[in-house]
């Protein structure tokens, strides 16, 4: 299975700081990817990280490479909320490049140890 994941580095989740929220998203998604044997696809060779933090950049790369993947992974609907409400047409196009949109917080119960 091949996929791409998104981490929102500008949001505070569950009363955590932005840094703690980032770590929460990163650790939870990494665990999910390992447990489900998902191959993370890196579309842009100049990209520093395996994940995206800007939905517009992800959409640009998907259109440029014309690639269709198995899954798009994000932590919760809240991390994509601003993009979805501000750019509903672009969200619809972005979703069309994936067979499945995976929302982690609906998939697993988060143990407290991931927050530390």
Coordinates of C-alpha atoms in Angstrom, one line a residue:
X1 CA 0.0 0.0 0.0
X2 CA 1.3 3.4 -0.9
X3 CA 0.4 6.7 0.7
X4 CA 1.2 10.2 1.7
X5 CA 0.7 11.8 5.1
X6 CA 0.0 15.3 6.3
X7 CA 1.0 17.0 9.6
X8 CA -0.4 20.4 10.5
X9 CA 2.4 22.2 12.2
X10 CA 0.3 25.3 12.9
X11 CA -2.4 23.8 15.1
X12 CA -2.9 23.1 18.8
X13 CA -4.7 19.9 19.5
X14 CA -6.4 18.8 22.8
X15 CA -5.0 21.7 24.7
X16 CA -1.4 20.9 23.8
X17 CA 1.2 23.3 22.5
X18 CA 1.9 23.5 18.8
X19 CA 5.1 21.5 19.4
X20 CA 3.4 18.9 21.4
X21 CA 0.6 18.7 18.8
X22 CA 3.1 18.2 16.1
X23 CA 4.8 15.4 18.0
X24 CA 1.5 13.8 18.7
X25 CA 0.6 13.8 15.0
X26 CA 4.0 12.6 13.9
X27 CA 4.2 9.7 16.4
X28 CA 0.7 8.5 15.9
X29 CA 0.9 8.6 12.2
X30 CA 4.3 6.9 12.1
X31 CA 3.0 4.1 14.3
X32 CA -0.1 3.7 12.1
X33 CA 2.1 3.6 8.9
X34 CA 4.4 0.9 10.5
X35 CA 1.5 -1.2 11.7
X36 CA -0.3 -1.1 8.3
X37 CA 2.9 -1.5 6.2
X38 CA 2.3 1.6 4.2
X39 CA 5.0 2.8 1.9
X40 CA 5.3 6.6 2.1
X41 CA 5.7 8.2 -1.3
X42 CA 7.8 11.3 -1.6
X43 CA 6.7 13.1 -4.8
X44 CA 9.1 16.0 -4.7
X45 CA 12.8 15.1 -4.5
X46 CA 13.6 18.5 -2.9
X47 CA 11.2 17.9 -0.1
X48 CA 13.0 17.8 3.3
X49 CA 10.5 15.5 5.1
X50 CA 8.4 12.5 4.2
X51 CA 5.2 14.3 5.1
X52 CA 3.5 17.4 3.8
X53 CA 2.5 20.5 5.9
X54 CA 1.0 22.5 3.1
X55 CA -2.0 21.1 1.3
X56 CA -1.5 23.4 -1.7
X57 CA 2.0 22.0 -2.1
X58 CA 0.7 18.4 -1.9
X59 CA -2.0 19.2 -4.5
X60 CA 0.6 20.8 -6.8
X61 CA 2.8 17.8 -6.6
X62 CA 0.0 15.3 -7.2
X63 CA -1.1 17.3 -10.3
X64 CA 2.4 17.6 -11.6
X65 CA 3.2 13.9 -11.2
X66 CA -0.3 12.6 -12.1
X67 CA 0.0 10.0 -9.4
X68 CA -2.8 8.1 -7.8
X69 CA -2.2 6.5 -4.4
X70 CA -3.9 4.2 -2.0
X71 CA -4.2 6.5 1.0
X72 CA -3.9 10.0 2.4
X73 CA -3.3 10.0 6.1
X74 CA -3.9 12.8 8.6
X75 CA -4.5 12.9 12.3
X76 CA -8.0 14.3 12.6
X77 CA -10.5 16.3 10.6
X78 CA -9.4 19.4 12.6
X79 CA -6.0 19.4 11.0
X80 CA -7.5 19.8 7.5
X81 CA -10.5 21.9 8.6
X82 CA -9.2 25.3 7.5
X83 CA -8.2 24.0 4.0
X84 CA -11.4 22.1 3.5
X85 CA -13.6 25.1 4.4
X86 CA -11.5 27.7 2.6
X87 CA -10.9 25.6 -0.6
X88 CA -13.6 23.0 -0.9
X89 CA -13.0 22.5 -4.6
X90 CA -9.3 21.9 -4.1
X91 CA -10.0 19.5 -1.2
X92 CA -12.3 17.6 -3.6
X93 CA -9.5 17.4 -6.2
X94 CA -6.9 16.5 -3.6
X95 CA -9.1 13.6 -2.4
X96 CA -9.6 12.3 -5.9
X97 CA -5.9 11.3 -6.1
X98 CA -6.4 8.7 -3.3
X99 CA -8.5 5.6 -2.9
X100 CA -8.9 6.2 0.8
X101 CA -8.7 9.1 3.3
X102 CA -7.5 7.8 6.6
X103 CA -8.2 9.8 9.8
X104 CA -6.0 8.4 12.6
X105 CA -8.0 9.6 15.6
X106 CA -10.9 7.5 14.4
X107 CA -8.7 4.4 13.8
X108 CA -6.9 4.0 17.1
X109 CA -7.2 4.9 20.8
X110 CA -4.3 7.1 21.6
X111 CA -2.2 6.0 24.6
X112 CA -1.0 8.7 26.9
X113 CA 2.7 7.6 26.3
X114 CA 2.6 9.2 22.8
X115 CA 2.1 12.7 24.3
X116 CA 5.3 12.5 26.3

